[in-house]
């Protein structure tokens, strides 16, 4: 197995491993450490069924039940799909994952990681961008770090301030998705100890104790800073890619910039995470 960094802060490519076969414990440990070091691992040349993907991701953790069961694959409901072929009830096309976000931050214990495996890709475009929130946090002026360090954010399924509309929850999902949860705006990574900005423009409804007139411009300012080009790794998908990323310290977004007559379809699974600790 060979691991090569894809940028100086985020992403590494993994070659020379077949995840459809059992992986030796020392190789599993190397992969788990590489995931923490690089935040995004791109494992090339895989061809996994949903069940094989489920077995492979256990190297990194246990499966998190995704909120919206409407995207579950019938034969293997722990695996969901990402597709550009679904539509809202009014006929508009739904592009999952467009707009910067971190996955399921409206859960008390948001998933630590998300894994996608490419099944069908368009001939060009459809990249996934990642922004490293730990590097972005470290680059903030001290005055802003001090201002945000003890702030708490209210996360909901769909923020009323979000520019992006999510697909409605299925009826079974509605019963188990919390109305609102509170998480710190600065999150300490439970395994690396690094601090990150923890924002989500799709889910954050407001900041505790701050008027929207103060909170919303602050969130906009943090997002603009955090998604600057120098904090990004942009993933151009190749057939056979399996990509795992760390939701605790990254934002990501999909790009619906390709010919929609072509299908983009990937398997998706998430892994259980911790409750983000309060600072101070
Ligand atoms: C996601 O947000 O989980 C999907 C990202 C993608 O489709 O590139």
mmCIF file of C-alpha atoms and ligand atoms in Angstrom:
data_model
loop_
_atom_site.group_PDB
_atom_site.id
_atom_site.type_symbol
_atom_site.label_atom_id
_atom_site.label_comp_id
_atom_site.label_asym_id
_atom_site.label_seq_id
_atom_site.Cartn_x
_atom_site.Cartn_y
_atom_site.Cartn_z
ATOM 1 C CA UNK A 1 0.000 0.000 0.000
ATOM 2 C CA UNK A 2 1.293 3.475 -0.898
ATOM 3 C CA UNK A 3 -0.004 6.739 0.610
ATOM 4 C CA UNK A 4 0.775 10.087 -1.069
ATOM 5 C CA UNK A 5 -0.305 13.524 0.174
ATOM 6 C CA UNK A 6 -2.519 15.435 -2.275
ATOM 7 C CA UNK A 7 -1.912 18.893 -0.787
ATOM 8 C CA UNK A 8 0.152 20.280 2.067
ATOM 9 C CA UNK A 9 -2.802 20.237 4.486
ATOM 10 C CA UNK A 10 -5.680 18.034 3.223
ATOM 11 C CA UNK A 11 -6.074 14.798 1.312
ATOM 12 C CA UNK A 12 -3.965 11.728 0.593
ATOM 13 C CA UNK A 13 -4.171 9.150 -2.155
ATOM 14 C CA UNK A 14 -4.020 5.461 -1.254
ATOM 15 C CA UNK A 15 -3.007 2.887 -3.868
ATOM 16 C CA UNK A 16 -2.156 -0.787 -3.813
ATOM 17 C CA UNK A 17 -4.963 -2.059 -1.586
ATOM 18 C CA UNK A 18 -8.140 -3.997 -2.387
ATOM 19 C CA UNK A 19 -10.795 -3.223 0.218
ATOM 20 C CA UNK A 20 -12.981 -6.121 -0.938
ATOM 21 C CA UNK A 21 -10.460 -8.420 0.820
ATOM 22 C CA UNK A 22 -9.713 -8.599 4.560
ATOM 23 C CA UNK A 23 -7.186 -5.919 5.577
ATOM 24 C CA UNK A 24 -4.367 -6.862 7.992
ATOM 25 C CA UNK A 25 -4.456 -5.136 11.419
ATOM 26 C CA UNK A 26 -1.221 -3.160 10.857
ATOM 27 C CA UNK A 27 -2.534 -1.888 7.499
ATOM 28 C CA UNK A 28 -5.820 -0.931 9.169
ATOM 29 C CA UNK A 29 -3.868 1.043 11.786
ATOM 30 C CA UNK A 30 -1.874 2.826 9.058
ATOM 31 C CA UNK A 31 -5.085 3.764 7.240
ATOM 32 C CA UNK A 32 -6.761 4.984 10.434
ATOM 33 C CA UNK A 33 -3.731 7.176 11.242
ATOM 34 C CA UNK A 34 -3.564 8.506 7.653
ATOM 35 C CA UNK A 35 -7.242 9.475 7.912
ATOM 36 C CA UNK A 36 -6.478 11.570 11.017
ATOM 37 C CA UNK A 37 -3.361 13.126 9.483
ATOM 38 C CA UNK A 38 -4.824 14.033 6.084
ATOM 39 C CA UNK A 39 -8.566 14.449 6.789
ATOM 40 C CA UNK A 40 -9.476 13.023 3.371
ATOM 41 C CA UNK A 41 -8.332 9.644 2.036
ATOM 42 C CA UNK A 42 -8.825 8.802 -1.629
ATOM 43 C CA UNK A 43 -8.546 5.043 -2.067
ATOM 44 C CA UNK A 44 -8.164 4.369 -5.800
ATOM 45 C CA UNK A 45 -9.296 1.463 -7.969
ATOM 46 C CA UNK A 46 -11.986 -0.092 -5.765
ATOM 47 C CA UNK A 47 -15.016 -1.990 -7.012
ATOM 48 C CA UNK A 48 -17.183 -2.656 -3.974
ATOM 49 C CA UNK A 49 -20.736 -3.881 -3.600
ATOM 50 C CA UNK A 50 -22.735 -2.130 -0.840
ATOM 51 C CA UNK A 51 -22.031 -5.020 1.548
ATOM 52 C CA UNK A 52 -18.306 -4.969 0.762
ATOM 53 C CA UNK A 53 -18.251 -1.206 1.325
ATOM 54 C CA UNK A 54 -19.959 -1.698 4.688
ATOM 55 C CA UNK A 55 -17.313 -4.233 5.711
ATOM 56 C CA UNK A 56 -14.446 -2.031 4.471
ATOM 57 C CA UNK A 57 -15.469 1.136 6.332
ATOM 58 C CA UNK A 58 -15.418 -0.714 9.680
ATOM 59 C CA UNK A 59 -11.646 -0.106 9.545
ATOM 60 C CA UNK A 60 -12.478 3.471 10.493
ATOM 61 C CA UNK A 61 -15.476 3.077 12.805
ATOM 62 C CA UNK A 62 -19.061 1.928 13.185
ATOM 63 C CA UNK A 63 -21.948 2.894 10.955
ATOM 64 C CA UNK A 64 -24.058 5.970 11.770
ATOM 65 C CA UNK A 65 -27.750 5.669 10.818
ATOM 66 C CA UNK A 66 -28.306 8.422 8.237
ATOM 67 C CA UNK A 67 -31.253 10.708 8.899
ATOM 68 C CA UNK A 68 -33.180 10.651 5.649
ATOM 69 C CA UNK A 69 -34.131 7.058 4.930
ATOM 70 C CA UNK A 70 -35.548 7.954 1.509
ATOM 71 C CA UNK A 71 -32.033 7.531 0.050
ATOM 72 C CA UNK A 72 -31.371 4.080 1.551
ATOM 73 C CA UNK A 73 -30.435 1.281 -0.855
ATOM 74 C CA UNK A 74 -33.206 -1.342 -0.464
ATOM 75 C CA UNK A 75 -30.917 -4.398 -0.200
ATOM 76 C CA UNK A 76 -28.493 -2.693 2.199
ATOM 77 C CA UNK A 77 -30.220 0.232 3.971
ATOM 78 C CA UNK A 78 -27.127 1.276 5.961
ATOM 79 C CA UNK A 79 -25.721 2.406 2.616
ATOM 80 C CA UNK A 80 -27.447 5.348 0.978
ATOM 81 C CA UNK A 81 -26.978 6.713 -2.501
ATOM 82 C CA UNK A 82 -26.075 10.130 -3.920
ATOM 83 C CA UNK A 83 -27.658 10.720 -7.315
ATOM 84 C CA UNK A 84 -28.337 13.661 -9.630
ATOM 85 C CA UNK A 85 -31.441 11.900 -10.994
ATOM 86 C CA UNK A 86 -33.843 12.653 -8.098
ATOM 87 C CA UNK A 87 -36.292 15.556 -8.173
ATOM 88 C CA UNK A 88 -38.181 17.660 -5.642
ATOM 89 C CA UNK A 89 -41.988 17.246 -5.600
ATOM 90 C CA UNK A 90 -42.258 20.353 -7.849
ATOM 91 C CA UNK A 91 -40.072 18.725 -10.532
ATOM 92 C CA UNK A 92 -36.823 20.610 -9.882
ATOM 93 C CA UNK A 93 -33.701 18.470 -9.942
ATOM 94 C CA UNK A 94 -32.121 17.738 -6.543
ATOM 95 C CA UNK A 95 -28.318 17.852 -6.375
ATOM 96 C CA UNK A 96 -27.338 16.392 -2.991
ATOM 97 C CA UNK A 97 -24.525 18.110 -1.126
ATOM 98 C CA UNK A 98 -24.438 21.403 -3.068
ATOM 99 C CA UNK A 99 -23.305 24.251 -0.834
ATOM 100 C CA UNK A 100 -20.683 24.131 1.916
ATOM 101 C CA UNK A 101 -21.649 21.957 4.887
ATOM 102 C CA UNK A 102 -20.539 19.332 7.365
ATOM 103 C CA UNK A 103 -22.738 16.255 7.506
ATOM 104 C CA UNK A 104 -25.630 15.855 9.951
ATOM 105 C CA UNK A 105 -24.432 18.528 12.401
ATOM 106 C CA UNK A 106 -28.062 18.654 13.618
ATOM 107 C CA UNK A 107 -27.413 15.366 15.413
ATOM 108 C CA UNK A 108 -26.253 15.438 19.075
ATOM 109 C CA UNK A 109 -23.421 13.077 18.012
ATOM 110 C CA UNK A 110 -22.690 14.080 14.404
ATOM 111 C CA UNK A 111 -21.002 11.457 12.199
ATOM 112 C CA UNK A 112 -17.219 11.668 12.432
ATOM 113 C CA UNK A 113 -16.758 10.617 8.831
ATOM 114 C CA UNK A 114 -18.566 10.205 5.524
ATOM 115 C CA UNK A 115 -17.510 7.730 2.851
ATOM 116 C CA UNK A 116 -18.468 7.896 -0.834
ATOM 117 C CA UNK A 117 -17.729 5.244 -3.444
ATOM 118 C CA UNK A 118 -18.092 6.186 -7.106
ATOM 119 C CA UNK A 119 -20.413 3.909 -9.067
ATOM 120 C CA UNK A 120 -21.242 6.065 -12.136
ATOM 121 C CA UNK A 121 -19.571 9.404 -12.880
ATOM 122 C CA UNK A 122 -20.184 12.106 -15.487
ATOM 123 C CA UNK A 123 -17.474 12.496 -18.122
ATOM 124 C CA UNK A 124 -16.328 15.752 -16.492
ATOM 125 C CA UNK A 125 -17.145 17.944 -13.486
ATOM 126 C CA UNK A 126 -18.967 16.912 -10.318
ATOM 127 C CA UNK A 127 -15.897 17.478 -8.126
ATOM 128 C CA UNK A 128 -16.199 17.494 -4.341
ATOM 129 C CA UNK A 129 -14.463 20.420 -2.626
ATOM 130 C CA UNK A 130 -13.125 20.189 0.918
ATOM 131 C CA UNK A 131 -12.146 23.087 3.171
ATOM 132 C CA UNK A 132 -9.919 22.448 6.178
ATOM 133 C CA UNK A 133 -11.498 24.103 9.222
ATOM 134 C CA UNK A 134 -8.480 23.477 11.483
ATOM 135 C CA UNK A 135 -6.087 25.281 9.138
ATOM 136 C CA UNK A 136 -8.678 28.029 8.690
ATOM 137 C CA UNK A 137 -9.092 28.379 12.469
ATOM 138 C CA UNK A 138 -5.331 28.642 12.987
ATOM 139 C CA UNK A 139 -5.213 31.435 10.367
ATOM 140 C CA UNK A 140 -7.917 33.560 12.071
ATOM 141 C CA UNK A 141 -6.807 36.795 13.732
ATOM 142 C CA UNK A 142 -6.515 36.299 17.509
ATOM 143 C CA UNK A 143 -9.274 38.850 18.109
ATOM 144 C CA UNK A 144 -11.764 36.726 16.135
ATOM 145 C CA UNK A 145 -10.594 33.516 17.779
ATOM 146 C CA UNK A 146 -11.232 35.120 21.166
ATOM 147 C CA UNK A 147 -14.640 36.377 20.040
ATOM 148 C CA UNK A 148 -15.869 32.965 18.863
ATOM 149 C CA UNK A 149 -14.175 30.619 21.295
ATOM 150 C CA UNK A 150 -17.119 30.209 23.705
ATOM 151 C CA UNK A 151 -19.967 30.776 21.254
ATOM 152 C CA UNK A 152 -22.564 28.044 20.816
ATOM 153 C CA UNK A 153 -24.561 27.443 17.636
ATOM 154 C CA UNK A 154 -28.100 26.105 17.231
ATOM 155 C CA UNK A 155 -28.235 23.405 14.502
ATOM 156 C CA UNK A 156 -31.520 22.271 12.915
ATOM 157 C CA UNK A 157 -32.395 19.965 10.016
ATOM 158 C CA UNK A 158 -32.895 22.867 7.587
ATOM 159 C CA UNK A 159 -31.882 26.387 8.612
ATOM 160 C CA UNK A 160 -34.299 29.150 7.656
ATOM 161 C CA UNK A 161 -31.182 31.105 6.511
ATOM 162 C CA UNK A 162 -29.934 28.351 4.173
ATOM 163 C CA UNK A 163 -29.543 29.191 0.504
ATOM 164 C CA UNK A 164 -29.910 25.488 -0.264
ATOM 165 C CA UNK A 165 -33.121 23.492 0.074
ATOM 166 C CA UNK A 166 -32.832 19.947 1.412
ATOM 167 C CA UNK A 167 -35.081 17.090 0.405
ATOM 168 C CA UNK A 168 -37.909 16.651 2.946
ATOM 169 C CA UNK A 169 -37.354 13.952 5.530
ATOM 170 C CA UNK A 170 -39.242 10.711 4.971
ATOM 171 C CA UNK A 171 -42.068 10.113 7.483
ATOM 172 C CA UNK A 172 -40.065 7.518 9.460
ATOM 173 C CA UNK A 173 -37.060 9.864 9.585
ATOM 174 C CA UNK A 174 -39.101 12.805 10.943
ATOM 175 C CA UNK A 175 -39.796 10.913 14.173
ATOM 176 C CA UNK A 176 -36.145 10.379 15.088
ATOM 177 C CA UNK A 177 -34.420 13.562 13.880
ATOM 178 C CA UNK A 178 -33.978 16.086 16.725
ATOM 179 C CA UNK A 179 -35.621 19.498 16.413
ATOM 180 C CA UNK A 180 -32.483 21.398 17.398
ATOM 181 C CA UNK A 181 -29.101 20.717 18.985
ATOM 182 C CA UNK A 182 -26.457 23.044 20.370
ATOM 183 C CA UNK A 183 -22.792 22.681 19.389
ATOM 184 C CA UNK A 184 -19.742 24.884 20.009
ATOM 185 C CA UNK A 185 -18.648 27.155 17.166
ATOM 186 C CA UNK A 186 -15.062 26.113 17.840
ATOM 187 C CA UNK A 187 -14.692 22.368 17.996
ATOM 188 C CA UNK A 188 -11.803 20.421 19.520
ATOM 189 C CA UNK A 189 -11.029 17.241 17.602
ATOM 190 C CA UNK A 190 -11.325 14.277 19.999
ATOM 191 C CA UNK A 191 -8.405 12.406 18.438
ATOM 192 C CA UNK A 192 -5.932 15.052 17.202
ATOM 193 C CA UNK A 193 -6.726 17.741 19.786
ATOM 194 C CA UNK A 194 -6.744 20.386 17.023
ATOM 195 C CA UNK A 195 -9.322 23.155 17.123
ATOM 196 C CA UNK A 196 -11.545 23.902 14.136
ATOM 197 C CA UNK A 197 -14.242 26.308 13.141
ATOM 198 C CA UNK A 198 -17.465 24.262 13.274
ATOM 199 C CA UNK A 199 -20.012 25.983 11.047
ATOM 200 C CA UNK A 200 -22.716 24.761 8.714
ATOM 201 C CA UNK A 201 -24.666 27.305 6.637
ATOM 202 C CA UNK A 202 -27.357 24.733 5.841
ATOM 203 C CA UNK A 203 -28.037 23.805 9.476
ATOM 204 C CA UNK A 204 -27.129 26.707 11.783
ATOM 205 C CA UNK A 205 -30.229 28.630 12.775
ATOM 206 C CA UNK A 206 -28.480 31.082 15.106
ATOM 207 C CA UNK A 207 -25.906 31.642 17.822
ATOM 208 C CA UNK A 208 -26.946 31.399 21.468
ATOM 209 C CA UNK A 209 -27.212 34.811 23.114
ATOM 210 C CA UNK A 210 -26.579 36.780 19.882
ATOM 211 C CA UNK A 211 -29.132 38.688 17.870
ATOM 212 C CA UNK A 212 -29.379 37.541 14.207
ATOM 213 C CA UNK A 213 -28.126 41.012 13.184
ATOM 214 C CA UNK A 214 -24.848 40.174 14.896
ATOM 215 C CA UNK A 215 -24.808 36.397 14.418
ATOM 216 C CA UNK A 216 -25.519 36.133 10.686
ATOM 217 C CA UNK A 217 -22.766 38.538 9.498
ATOM 218 C CA UNK A 218 -20.312 36.779 11.849
ATOM 219 C CA UNK A 219 -21.241 33.368 10.373
ATOM 220 C CA UNK A 220 -20.914 34.783 6.837
ATOM 221 C CA UNK A 221 -17.503 36.208 7.691
ATOM 222 C CA UNK A 222 -16.325 32.866 9.122
ATOM 223 C CA UNK A 223 -17.590 30.963 6.068
ATOM 224 C CA UNK A 224 -15.887 33.353 3.639
ATOM 225 C CA UNK A 225 -12.626 33.015 5.562
ATOM 226 C CA UNK A 226 -12.864 29.239 6.032
ATOM 227 C CA UNK A 227 -13.511 28.438 2.375
ATOM 228 C CA UNK A 228 -10.650 30.491 0.957
ATOM 229 C CA UNK A 229 -8.798 28.651 -1.822
ATOM 230 C CA UNK A 230 -5.682 28.106 0.269
ATOM 231 C CA UNK A 231 -7.632 25.985 2.789
ATOM 232 C CA UNK A 232 -9.163 23.738 0.123
ATOM 233 C CA UNK A 233 -8.521 20.395 -1.509
ATOM 234 C CA UNK A 234 -10.682 19.834 -4.587
ATOM 235 C CA UNK A 235 -11.341 16.215 -5.446
ATOM 236 C CA UNK A 236 -11.735 15.293 -9.119
ATOM 237 C CA UNK A 237 -13.426 11.907 -9.100
ATOM 238 C CA UNK A 238 -11.994 8.906 -10.956
ATOM 239 C CA UNK A 239 -13.815 5.616 -11.550
ATOM 240 C CA UNK A 240 -13.229 3.270 -8.592
ATOM 241 C CA UNK A 241 -12.531 6.038 -6.037
ATOM 242 C CA UNK A 242 -13.564 5.467 -2.454
ATOM 243 C CA UNK A 243 -13.241 8.727 -0.517
ATOM 244 C CA UNK A 244 -13.510 9.068 3.268
ATOM 245 C CA UNK A 245 -13.391 12.438 5.032
ATOM 246 C CA UNK A 246 -13.392 13.780 8.568
ATOM 247 C CA UNK A 247 -16.530 15.829 9.245
ATOM 248 C CA UNK A 248 -15.083 17.097 12.549
ATOM 249 C CA UNK A 249 -12.575 19.374 10.856
ATOM 250 C CA UNK A 250 -13.728 19.805 7.240
ATOM 251 C CA UNK A 251 -16.500 21.433 5.280
ATOM 252 C CA UNK A 252 -17.331 19.952 1.893
ATOM 253 C CA UNK A 253 -19.571 20.607 -1.082
ATOM 254 C CA UNK A 254 -20.604 18.872 -4.271
ATOM 255 C CA UNK A 255 -20.644 20.651 -7.636
ATOM 256 C CA UNK A 256 -23.614 20.324 -9.978
ATOM 257 C CA UNK A 257 -21.609 21.741 -12.892
ATOM 258 C CA UNK A 258 -21.838 18.843 -15.383
ATOM 259 C CA UNK A 259 -24.206 17.643 -18.098
ATOM 260 C CA UNK A 260 -27.316 16.511 -16.193
ATOM 261 C CA UNK A 261 -28.168 14.057 -18.971
ATOM 262 C CA UNK A 262 -25.272 12.076 -17.508
ATOM 263 C CA UNK A 263 -25.664 10.200 -14.227
ATOM 264 C CA UNK A 264 -23.549 10.830 -11.148
ATOM 265 C CA UNK A 265 -24.240 8.036 -8.654
ATOM 266 C CA UNK A 266 -22.223 7.119 -5.580
ATOM 267 C CA UNK A 267 -22.723 4.924 -2.520
ATOM 268 C CA UNK A 268 -22.604 6.781 0.781
ATOM 269 C CA UNK A 269 -22.132 5.700 4.375
ATOM 270 C CA UNK A 270 -21.358 7.635 7.548
ATOM 271 C CA UNK A 271 -19.506 6.660 10.710
ATOM 272 C CA UNK A 272 -20.504 7.408 14.290
ATOM 273 C CA UNK A 273 -18.892 10.347 16.067
ATOM 274 C CA UNK A 274 -18.676 12.027 19.480
ATOM 275 C CA UNK A 275 -20.680 14.879 20.899
ATOM 276 C CA UNK A 276 -18.508 17.986 20.213
ATOM 277 C CA UNK A 277 -17.115 19.122 23.601
ATOM 278 C CA UNK A 278 -17.818 22.605 24.956
ATOM 279 C CA UNK A 279 -14.803 24.859 25.195
ATOM 280 C CA UNK A 280 -13.611 26.449 28.412
HETATM 281 C C1 LIG B 1 -22.251 14.925 0.347
HETATM 282 O O1 LIG B 1 -22.412 16.088 0.669
HETATM 283 O O2 LIG B 1 -22.258 14.027 1.179
HETATM 284 C C2 LIG B 1 -22.101 14.576 -1.127
HETATM 285 C C3 LIG B 1 -20.885 15.153 -1.736
HETATM 286 C C4 LIG B 1 -20.777 14.832 -3.197
HETATM 287 O O3 LIG B 1 -21.716 14.300 -3.801
HETATM 288 O O4 LIG B 1 -19.748 15.143 -3.794
#
